[in-house]
Each structure stands twice: as C-alpha cells, then as structure tokens.
C-alpha cells in the first residue's frame, strides 16, 4: 500500500486526498454507493426466491430449484476464497482507482449476465454470471478500503 505513481484516475496534484473536504465527502459517498450496490446484488436472489421459483417452475422441480438456488451463493463465494489476496497485490501494482474501475466493470458484467440468464431461463449461465460477479465482489470492498484509507488519513 505504498505510494505509487498516480495514474490518470488517481487524485491529481491539485486535488490531493487531504486538500479538499468536499471532494473527500464525494469519495466517501461514491464508495458507500458501490458497497451498497454490491451488497444489494449479492443478496438479490434471496429477496427474489419465491419469484425466481415461480419463474423457473416449468423448467425445474422444487428440489432442483433449491439446489440451483443454493449454488448461486456457492458460485459467488468460490472465487472469494483467494481472489481478494491476489487482487490486493494488483491494487498495489496497478493502483487503487484502476482496480476499482476494473472490478466494478466485472461486477456490472456479472450482474447483467445474471439478469439475461434469468430472463432466458438459463440456469448454467446464471451460475457462470454469479461466478463472474464473485470475481469482483469482495475484492472491490478491499479496494474501497484502500481508497478510503488514502483519502481519510489523520
């Protein structure tokens, strides 16, 4: 977490983490929105359990649905066993802002893929989408903690 050469997405020399209180609050607000959105999408299948079961009623039996439903959380959690460690190293190498953008794109792609898969009743694609979402899920939290630590020292 040592200071790296700022990329085009890092705070510039005119707006440093400690120079502008208004900018610091915007960084904190946007970080909170990303975390809230990530958590919402992680728990979205739980809120839609009954609706998804009805949606997949023609394709899956109740037992099969529960199996796939639980696999949605397993496939999300699987990449999060080790990836936050490796992504932490990438945060140090590429910079926190660059990694937040990369991880947010991965999260967005995973969630769009999940919505498409659910709309087309493709359970295997839903599992793949949750795995893709899981690649960025917890790692974006690590990156945001680093970002907040840089902007709110002292």
Backbone as a chain_set.jsonl record, in Angstrom:
{"seq": "XXXXXXXXXXXXXXXXXXXXXXXXXXXXXXXXXXXXXXXXXXXXXXXXXXXXXXXXXXXXXXXXXXXXXXXXXXXXXXXXXXXXXXXXXXXXXXXXXXXXXXXXXXXXXXXXXXXXXXXXXXXXXXXXXXXXXXXXXXXXXXXXXXXXXXXXXX", "coords": {"N": [[0.809, -1.191, 0.0], [2.072, 1.103, -0.447], [2.951, 4.406, -1.571], [2.273, 4.929, -4.924], [3.127, 5.82, -8.322], [0.91, 8.213, -9.484], [-1.873, 7.323, -11.477], [-3.936, 8.196, -14.308], [-6.374, 8.118, -13.094], [-5.993, 8.432, -10.433], [-5.958, 10.6, -7.51], [-5.196, 13.884, -8.477], [-2.38, 16.2, -8.55], [-3.434, 18.648, -7.917], [-5.771, 18.154, -6.579], [-5.596, 16.671, -3.784], [-5.758, 13.881, -1.507], [-5.984, 15.058, 1.054], [-6.579, 17.7, 0.636], [-9.079, 18.822, -0.059], [-12.077, 19.11, 1.419], [-14.737, 18.809, 0.509], [-14.426, 17.209, -1.786], [-13.422, 14.929, -0.585], [-15.686, 14.028, 0.831], [-17.339, 13.417, -1.3], [-15.918, 11.285, -2.43], [-16.181, 9.462, -0.313], [-18.995, 9.151, -0.288], [-19.477, 8.064, -2.888], [-18.006, 5.702, -2.651], [-19.504, 4.434, -0.681], [-21.896, 4.052, -2.085], [-21.067, 2.214, -4.032], [-20.415, -0.017, -2.407], [-22.927, -0.491, -1.201], [-24.464, -1.084, -3.475], [-23.16, -3.361, -4.407], [-23.615, -5.163, -2.283], [-26.394, -5.272, -2.383], [-26.813, -6.547, -4.871], [-25.568, -8.98, -4.372], [-27.268, -10.139, -2.486], [-29.642, -10.189, -3.848], [-30.857, -12.536, -5.112], [-31.906, -13.797, -2.809], [-33.952, -12.107, -1.974], [-35.636, -12.427, -4.091], [-36.436, -15.048, -4.09], [-38.919, -16.586, -4.071], [-40.183, -15.527, -6.352], [-38.334, -16.172, -8.355], [-38.464, -18.928, -8.161], [-41.081, -19.415, -9.053], [-40.788, -18.422, -11.635], [-39.004, -20.26, -12.766], [-40.485, -22.55, -12.671], [-41.532, -24.166, -14.743], [-39.276, -25.309, -15.801], [-37.686, -26.408, -13.738], [-37.91, -28.71, -11.009], [-39.172, -28.395, -7.644], [-37.214, -29.304, -5.834], [-34.921, -29.372, -7.481], [-34.782, -26.679, -8.091], [-34.172, -25.525, -5.581], [-31.662, -26.615, -5.213], [-30.181, -25.405, -7.358], [-30.592, -22.772, -6.627], [-29.199, -22.56, -4.172], [-26.677, -23.087, -5.178], [-26.178, -20.709, -6.469], [-25.196, -18.986, -4.516], [-22.977, -20.416, -3.695], [-21.371, -20.423, -6.004], [-20.883, -17.714, -6.202], [-19.368, -17.283, -3.895], [-17.124, -18.907, -4.178], [-14.876, -17.846, -5.841], [-14.07, -15.929, -4.064], [-12.535, -16.964, -2.08], [-9.747, -16.93, -2.399], [-9.174, -14.84, -4.185], [-9.404, -12.069, -3.198], [-6.925, -11.682, -1.939], [-5.025, -11.881, -4.033], [-6.01, -9.863, -5.658], [-5.57, -7.749, -3.978], [-2.805, -7.524, -4.164], [-2.686, -6.768, -6.832], [-3.921, -4.298, -6.614], [-1.942, -2.857, -5.306], [-0.02, -2.91, -7.333], [-1.228, -1.911, -9.768], [-2.662, 0.283, -8.951], [-5.129, 1.83, -6.905], [-7.446, 3.163, -7.879], [-7.574, 2.351, -10.561], [-7.968, -0.401, -10.239], [-10.43, -0.378, -8.899], [-12.088, 0.513, -10.923], [-11.772, -1.58, -12.825], [-12.722, -3.797, -11.322], [-15.331, -2.961, -10.803], [-16.392, -2.908, -13.376], [-16.279, -5.655, -13.914], [-18.097, -6.562, -11.966], [-20.464, -5.306, -12.862], [-20.751, -6.474, -15.407], [-21.106, -9.154, -14.64], [-23.543, -8.968, -13.232], [-25.327, -8.036, -15.212], [-25.166, -10.205, -16.958], [-26.236, -12.162, -15.31], [-28.903, -11.229, -15.039], [-29.742, -11.441, -17.715], [-29.485, -14.22, -18.067], [-31.352, -15.17, -16.201], [-33.697, -14.155, -17.337], [-33.819, -15.63, -19.665], [-34.118, -18.169, -18.735], [-31.84, -19.732, -18.24], [-30.072, -21.709, -16.4], [-27.419, -22.601, -16.067], [-25.935, -20.514, -17.177], [-26.658, -18.56, -15.377], [-25.304, -19.434, -13.102], [-22.658, -19.181, -14.001], [-22.623, -16.417, -14.331], [-22.908, -15.549, -11.685], [-20.482, -16.465, -10.704], [-18.712, -14.851, -12.162], [-19.521, -12.385, -11.127], [-18.733, -12.816, -8.515], [-15.973, -12.7, -8.777], [-15.298, -10.026, -8.665], [-16.634, -9.198, -6.401], [-15.945, -9.286, -3.437], [-13.446, -8.284, -3.618], [-13.645, -5.685, -4.577], [-14.481, -4.417, -2.308], [-12.178, -4.563, -0.737], [-10.498, -2.934, -2.272], [-11.871, -0.5, -2.057], [-11.599, 0.015, 0.663], [-8.864, 0.531, 0.777], [-8.8, 2.851, -0.816], [-10.392, 4.623, 0.719], [-8.813, 4.697, 2.991], [-6.606, 6.069, 1.957], [-7.691, 8.569, 1.364], [-8.652, 9.526, 3.766], [-6.763, 9.948, 5.853], [-5.267, 10.538, 9.053]], "CA": [[0.0, 0.0, 0.0], [2.955, 2.244, -0.522], [2.572, 5.376, -2.585], [2.666, 4.604, -6.29], [2.972, 6.929, -9.251], [-0.52, 8.327, -9.764], [-2.351, 7.145, -12.842], [-4.878, 9.254, -14.679], [-7.547, 8.029, -12.242], [-5.61, 8.722, -9.059], [-6.091, 12.017, -7.207], [-4.129, 14.656, -9.123], [-1.603, 17.027, -7.633], [-4.23, 19.797, -7.491], [-6.769, 17.667, -5.631], [-4.994, 15.586, -3.028], [-6.694, 13.341, -0.522], [-6.193, 15.87, 2.249], [-6.686, 19.116, 0.32], [-10.41, 19.329, -0.325], [-13.058, 18.394, 2.238], [-15.898, 18.465, -0.314], [-14.044, 16.075, -2.622], [-13.319, 13.765, 0.293], [-17.037, 13.546, 1.107], [-17.829, 12.803, -2.541], [-15.252, 9.98, -2.497], [-16.826, 8.606, 0.687], [-20.358, 8.866, -0.759], [-19.416, 7.137, -4.015], [-17.559, 4.413, -2.111], [-20.663, 3.847, 0.001], [-22.84, 3.619, -3.118], [-20.541, 0.981, -4.628], [-20.577, -1.103, -1.433], [-24.355, -0.76, -1.065], [-24.91, -1.732, -4.706], [-22.58, -4.702, -4.425], [-24.342, -5.967, -1.306], [-27.751, -5.469, -2.909], [-26.775, -7.557, -5.927], [-25.213, -10.271, -3.769], [-28.438, -10.673, -1.79], [-30.818, -10.087, -4.696], [-31.589, -13.804, -5.236], [-32.654, -14.107, -1.58], [-35.184, -11.314, -1.99], [-36.481, -12.884, -5.202], [-36.503, -16.51, -4.028], [-40.227, -17.117, -4.499], [-40.43, -15.107, -7.73], [-37.478, -16.991, -9.217], [-39.001, -20.294, -8.156], [-42.236, -19.407, -9.956], [-40.275, -18.173, -12.985], [-38.355, -21.477, -13.235], [-41.356, -23.689, -12.345], [-41.682, -25.059, -15.896], [-38.0, -25.939, -16.128], [-37.088, -27.096, -12.604], [-38.764, -29.141, -9.907], [-38.893, -27.628, -6.423], [-35.935, -29.758, -5.306], [-33.872, -28.893, -8.389], [-34.676, -25.225, -7.944], [-33.448, -25.241, -4.337], [-30.267, -26.967, -5.472], [-29.599, -24.327, -8.16], [-30.649, -21.547, -5.841], [-28.061, -22.594, -3.244], [-25.456, -22.994, -5.981], [-25.949, -19.298, -6.798], [-24.353, -18.423, -3.463], [-21.715, -21.146, -3.705], [-20.546, -19.957, -7.116], [-20.424, -16.362, -5.868], [-18.375, -17.342, -2.82], [-15.931, -19.68, -4.557], [-13.682, -17.06, -6.182], [-13.703, -15.042, -2.962], [-11.68, -17.649, -1.112], [-8.363, -16.471, -2.567], [-9.009, -13.677, -5.054], [-9.108, -10.784, -2.552], [-5.493, -11.577, -1.66], [-4.349, -11.574, -5.287], [-6.448, -8.534, -6.101], [-4.867, -6.788, -3.125], [-1.497, -7.318, -4.78], [-2.919, -5.982, -8.048], [-4.204, -2.922, -6.18], [-0.628, -2.249, -5.076], [0.73, -2.808, -8.585], [-1.907, -1.101, -10.781], [-3.264, 1.468, -8.351], [-6.452, 1.569, -6.342], [-8.523, 3.655, -8.757], [-7.638, 1.475, -11.731], [-8.574, -1.667, -9.83], [-11.857, -0.162, -8.617], [-12.778, 0.559, -12.218], [-11.762, -2.942, -13.382], [-13.612, -4.654, -10.528], [-16.704, -2.501, -10.998], [-16.8, -3.401, -14.701], [-16.531, -7.094, -13.75], [-19.358, -6.689, -11.22], [-21.565, -4.903, -13.74], [-20.903, -7.522, -16.426], [-21.685, -10.321, -13.981], [-24.953, -8.741, -12.892], [-26.083, -8.019, -16.472], [-25.209, -11.585, -17.436], [-27.188, -12.855, -14.438], [-30.257, -10.81, -15.417], [-30.031, -12.054, -19.012], [-29.646, -15.661, -17.857], [-32.636, -15.39, -15.528], [-34.765, -13.862, -18.293], [-33.856, -16.695, -20.669], [-34.23, -19.437, -18.008], [-30.6, -20.479, -18.423], [-29.518, -21.875, -15.055], [-25.958, -22.697, -16.11], [-25.43, -19.159, -17.399], [-26.831, -17.858, -14.109], [-24.194, -19.837, -12.234], [-21.461, -18.534, -14.53], [-22.748, -14.988, -14.034], [-22.607, -15.352, -10.261], [-19.041, -16.654, -10.557], [-18.103, -13.61, -12.669], [-19.806, -11.363, -10.121], [-17.906, -13.117, -7.357], [-14.586, -12.314, -9.031], [-15.106, -8.647, -8.207], [-17.473, -8.894, -5.246], [-15.275, -8.925, -2.191], [-12.224, -7.549, -3.949], [-13.95, -4.252, -4.679], [-14.507, -3.943, -0.923], [-10.782, -4.371, -0.336], [-10.009, -1.749, -2.992], [-12.501, 0.696, -1.489], [-10.963, 0.272, 1.962], [-7.582, 1.178, 0.478], [-9.108, 4.194, -1.286], [-10.833, 5.424, 1.858], [-7.626, 4.899, 3.823], [-5.76, 7.115, 1.354], [-8.369, 9.875, 1.368], [-9.036, 9.956, 5.113], [-5.677, 9.758, 6.829], [-5.085, 11.589, 10.049]], "C": [[0.853, 1.257, 0.0], [2.53, 3.157, -1.644], [3.131, 4.974, -3.943], [2.533, 5.856, -7.142], [1.51, 7.038, -9.62], [-0.828, 8.087, -11.235], [-3.35, 8.252, -13.139], [-6.127, 9.231, -13.801], [-7.239, 8.3, -10.779], [-5.839, 10.205, -8.782], [-4.911, 12.792, -7.795], [-3.396, 15.503, -8.087], [-2.403, 18.235, -7.169], [-5.311, 19.395, -6.499], [-6.171, 16.454, -4.937], [-5.974, 15.086, -1.996], [-6.937, 14.235, 0.681], [-6.501, 17.331, 1.938], [-8.111, 19.653, 0.261], [-11.451, 18.503, 0.431], [-14.262, 17.96, 1.415], [-15.599, 17.25, -1.185], [-13.935, 14.805, -1.788], [-14.698, 13.187, 0.597], [-17.653, 12.902, -0.129], [-17.22, 11.412, -2.709], [-15.912, 9.011, -1.518], [-18.24, 8.209, 0.248], [-20.339, 7.853, -1.903], [-18.929, 5.756, -3.585], [-18.71, 3.693, -1.423], [-21.686, 3.327, -0.997], [-22.365, 2.316, -3.759], [-20.735, -0.197, -3.678], [-22.054, -1.479, -1.281], [-24.878, -1.508, -2.297], [-24.398, -3.163, -4.797], [-23.339, -5.628, -3.483], [-25.765, -6.259, -1.778], [-27.764, -6.584, -3.949], [-26.406, -8.937, -5.39], [-26.464, -10.921, -3.185], [-29.717, -10.64, -2.618], [-31.548, -11.422, -4.88], [-32.393, -14.166, -3.986], [-33.984, -13.356, -1.551], [-36.165, -11.813, -3.052], [-36.672, -14.401, -5.213], [-37.812, -17.049, -4.586], [-40.537, -16.751, -5.953], [-39.585, -15.918, -8.712], [-37.988, -18.432, -9.288], [-40.201, -20.397, -9.092], [-41.79, -19.243, -11.413], [-39.666, -19.442, -13.589], [-39.217, -22.721, -13.036], [-41.494, -24.67, -13.51], [-40.41, -25.841, -16.18], [-37.459, -26.809, -15.002], [-38.151, -27.554, -11.616], [-38.39, -28.308, -8.682], [-37.54, -28.017, -5.831], [-34.779, -29.27, -6.173], [-33.685, -27.39, -8.247], [-33.875, -24.873, -6.696], [-31.965, -25.556, -4.48], [-29.579, -25.836, -6.254], [-29.563, -23.006, -7.39], [-29.466, -21.474, -4.863], [-26.73, -22.534, -3.974], [-25.149, -21.546, -6.385], [-25.024, -18.648, -5.774], [-22.993, -19.128, -3.396], [-20.807, -20.627, -4.814], [-20.096, -18.515, -6.91], [-19.257, -16.423, -4.884], [-17.07, -18.01, -3.235], [-14.733, -18.818, -4.942], [-13.212, -16.171, -5.031], [-12.887, -15.721, -1.876], [-10.258, -17.1, -1.19], [-8.22, -15.161, -3.35], [-8.788, -12.348, -4.339], [-7.625, -10.601, -2.224], [-4.746, -11.175, -2.929], [-4.751, -10.197, -5.818], [-5.842, -7.44, -5.226], [-3.477, -6.489, -3.662], [-1.625, -6.5, -6.068], [-3.249, -4.524, -7.727], [-2.893, -2.19, -5.947], [0.113, -1.997, -6.38], [0.087, -1.824, -9.573], [-2.472, 0.205, -10.241], [-4.703, 1.196, -7.957], [-7.575, 2.001, -7.276], [-8.684, 2.784, -9.989], [-8.318, 0.161, -11.369], [-10.048, -1.508, -9.486], [-12.637, -0.133, -9.918], [-12.867, -0.839, -12.826], [-12.755, -3.832, -12.64], [-15.073, -4.25, -10.679], [-17.236, -2.936, -12.363], [-17.116, -4.895, -14.635], [-17.855, -7.321, -13.023], [-20.554, -6.38, -12.111], [-21.823, -5.965, -14.809], [-21.542, -8.771, -15.826], [-23.159, -10.15, -13.676], [-25.825, -8.67, -14.146], [-26.222, -9.43, -17.035], [-26.203, -12.407, -16.615], [-28.63, -12.508, -14.818], [-30.661, -11.426, -16.75], [-30.305, -13.544, -18.852], [-30.98, -15.975, -17.183], [-33.799, -15.168, -16.493], [-34.919, -14.974, -19.327], [-33.928, -18.092, -20.051], [-33.006, -20.333, -18.176], [-29.879, -20.591, -17.081], [-27.991, -21.951, -15.059], [-25.325, -21.331, -16.341], [-25.598, -18.307, -16.135], [-25.693, -18.183, -13.149], [-22.888, -19.203, -12.696], [-21.467, -17.044, -14.207], [-22.443, -14.701, -12.569], [-21.122, -15.552, -9.977], [-18.305, -15.397, -11.021], [-18.316, -12.49, -11.654], [-18.93, -11.564, -8.883], [-16.45, -12.736, -7.538], [-14.327, -10.901, -8.517], [-15.75, -8.333, -6.884], [-16.762, -8.431, -3.993], [-14.023, -8.097, -2.453], [-12.475, -6.055, -4.095], [-14.048, -3.648, -3.276], [-13.106, -3.676, -0.401], [-10.237, -3.1, -0.982], [-10.606, -0.464, -2.408], [-11.94, 1.023, -0.11], [-9.614, 0.96, 1.781], [-7.819, 2.625, 0.055], [-9.508, 5.106, -0.124], [-9.666, 5.691, 2.809], [-6.713, 5.979, 3.274], [-6.379, 8.497, 1.492], [-8.668, 10.395, 2.763], [-7.98, 9.622, 6.146], [-5.695, 10.875, 7.84], [-6.184, 11.812, 10.975]], "O": [[0.406, 2.332, 0.398], [1.83, 2.737, -2.566], [4.326, 4.71, -4.081], [1.905, 6.833, -6.735], [0.913, 6.045, -10.036], [-0.132, 8.585, -12.12], [-3.576, 9.137, -12.313], [-6.866, 10.215, -13.76], [-8.159, 8.389, -9.966], [-5.909, 10.997, -9.722], [-3.758, 12.395, -7.625], [-3.75, 15.518, -6.908], [-2.09, 18.803, -6.123], [-5.725, 20.204, -5.669], [-6.237, 15.339, -5.454], [-6.922, 15.788, -1.643], [-8.013, 14.17, 1.276], [-6.668, 18.131, 2.858], [-8.324, 20.839, 0.511], [-11.674, 17.334, 0.114], [-14.762, 16.851, 1.601], [-16.436, 16.356, -1.307], [-14.317, 13.726, -2.242], [-14.858, 11.966, 0.618], [-18.41, 11.938, -0.012], [-17.916, 10.469, -3.085], [-16.172, 7.859, -1.867], [-18.632, 7.053, 0.4], [-21.103, 6.888, -1.887], [-19.398, 4.746, -4.109], [-18.868, 2.481, -1.568], [-22.281, 2.271, -0.779], [-23.168, 1.415, -4.002], [-21.174, -1.266, -4.103], [-22.388, -2.663, -1.238], [-25.649, -2.459, -2.167], [-25.123, -4.066, -5.215], [-23.668, -6.756, -3.851], [-26.274, -7.364, -1.591], [-28.626, -7.463, -3.913], [-26.882, -9.95, -5.902], [-26.69, -12.117, -3.369], [-30.776, -11.029, -2.125], [-32.777, -11.438, -4.808], [-33.455, -14.78, -4.095], [-35.011, -13.906, -1.153], [-37.376, -11.638, -2.92], [-37.033, -14.972, -6.242], [-37.801, -17.888, -5.486], [-41.086, -17.563, -6.697], [-40.066, -16.305, -9.777], [-37.946, -19.067, -10.341], [-40.321, -21.366, -9.842], [-42.358, -19.861, -12.314], [-39.796, -19.676, -14.791], [-38.73, -23.837, -13.214], [-41.567, -25.879, -13.291], [-40.47, -26.932, -16.746], [-36.839, -27.84, -15.264], [-39.161, -26.88, -11.412], [-37.388, -27.594, -8.701], [-36.797, -27.149, -5.373], [-33.766, -28.804, -5.65], [-32.561, -26.891, -8.279], [-32.993, -24.016, -6.747], [-31.117, -24.85, -3.935], [-28.514, -25.366, -5.854], [-28.613, -22.232, -7.501], [-28.815, -20.436, -4.75], [-25.758, -21.99, -3.45], [-23.99, -21.198, -6.615], [-24.163, -17.846, -6.136], [-21.982, -18.504, -3.076], [-19.615, -20.414, -4.596], [-19.032, -18.129, -7.396], [-18.275, -15.695, -5.031], [-16.015, -17.695, -2.683], [-13.647, -19.041, -4.408], [-12.07, -15.712, -5.032], [-12.581, -15.105, -0.854], [-9.636, -16.834, -0.161], [-7.229, -14.451, -3.18], [-8.019, -11.536, -4.852], [-7.126, -9.475, -2.234], [-3.935, -10.249, -2.913], [-3.923, -9.464, -6.358], [-5.626, -6.322, -5.693], [-3.02, -5.347, -3.622], [-0.785, -5.649, -6.359], [-2.894, -3.623, -8.486], [-2.745, -1.034, -6.343], [0.798, -0.984, -6.52], [0.784, -0.993, -10.154], [-2.73, 1.133, -11.008], [-5.403, 0.42, -8.608], [-8.555, 1.275, -7.443], [-9.805, 2.508, -10.415], [-9.158, -0.331, -12.123], [-10.841, -2.411, -9.752], [-13.729, -0.694, -10.003], [-13.933, -1.24, -13.293], [-13.541, -4.543, -13.267], [-15.956, -5.107, -10.681], [-18.408, -3.292, -12.485], [-18.096, -5.353, -15.223], [-18.644, -8.177, -13.421], [-21.542, -7.115, -12.11], [-22.971, -6.313, -15.084], [-22.421, -9.377, -16.44], [-23.942, -11.086, -13.843], [-26.942, -9.186, -14.149], [-27.285, -9.8, -17.534], [-26.923, -13.246, -17.158], [-29.48, -13.394, -14.908], [-31.794, -11.884, -16.904], [-31.252, -14.07, -19.437], [-31.655, -16.936, -17.552], [-34.779, -15.912, -16.466], [-36.023, -15.23, -19.809], [-33.812, -19.089, -20.763], [-33.131, -21.556, -18.246], [-29.161, -19.676, -16.677], [-27.342, -21.423, -14.155], [-24.284, -21.025, -15.758], [-24.774, -17.436, -15.858], [-25.182, -17.298, -12.464], [-22.098, -18.739, -11.874], [-20.434, -16.476, -13.851], [-21.786, -13.708, -12.255], [-20.562, -14.885, -9.107], [-17.383, -14.931, -10.351], [-17.392, -11.733, -11.359], [-18.45, -10.601, -8.285], [-15.756, -12.473, -6.556], [-13.25, -10.619, -7.991], [-15.449, -7.299, -6.288], [-16.961, -7.303, -3.541], [-13.599, -7.308, -1.609], [-11.605, -5.246, -3.771], [-13.724, -2.475, -3.089], [-12.87, -2.686, 0.292], [-9.593, -2.287, -0.32], [-9.91, 0.544, -2.283], [-11.821, 2.196, 0.244], [-9.263, 1.862, 2.541], [-7.119, 3.527, 0.515], [-9.013, 6.227, -0.007], [-9.548, 6.784, 3.363], [-6.107, 6.728, 4.042], [-5.673, 9.481, 1.711], [-8.913, 11.589, 2.932], [-8.289, 9.069, 7.202], [-6.082, 12.005, 7.542], [-6.096, 12.683, 11.84]]}, "num_chains": 1, "name": "protein.A"}
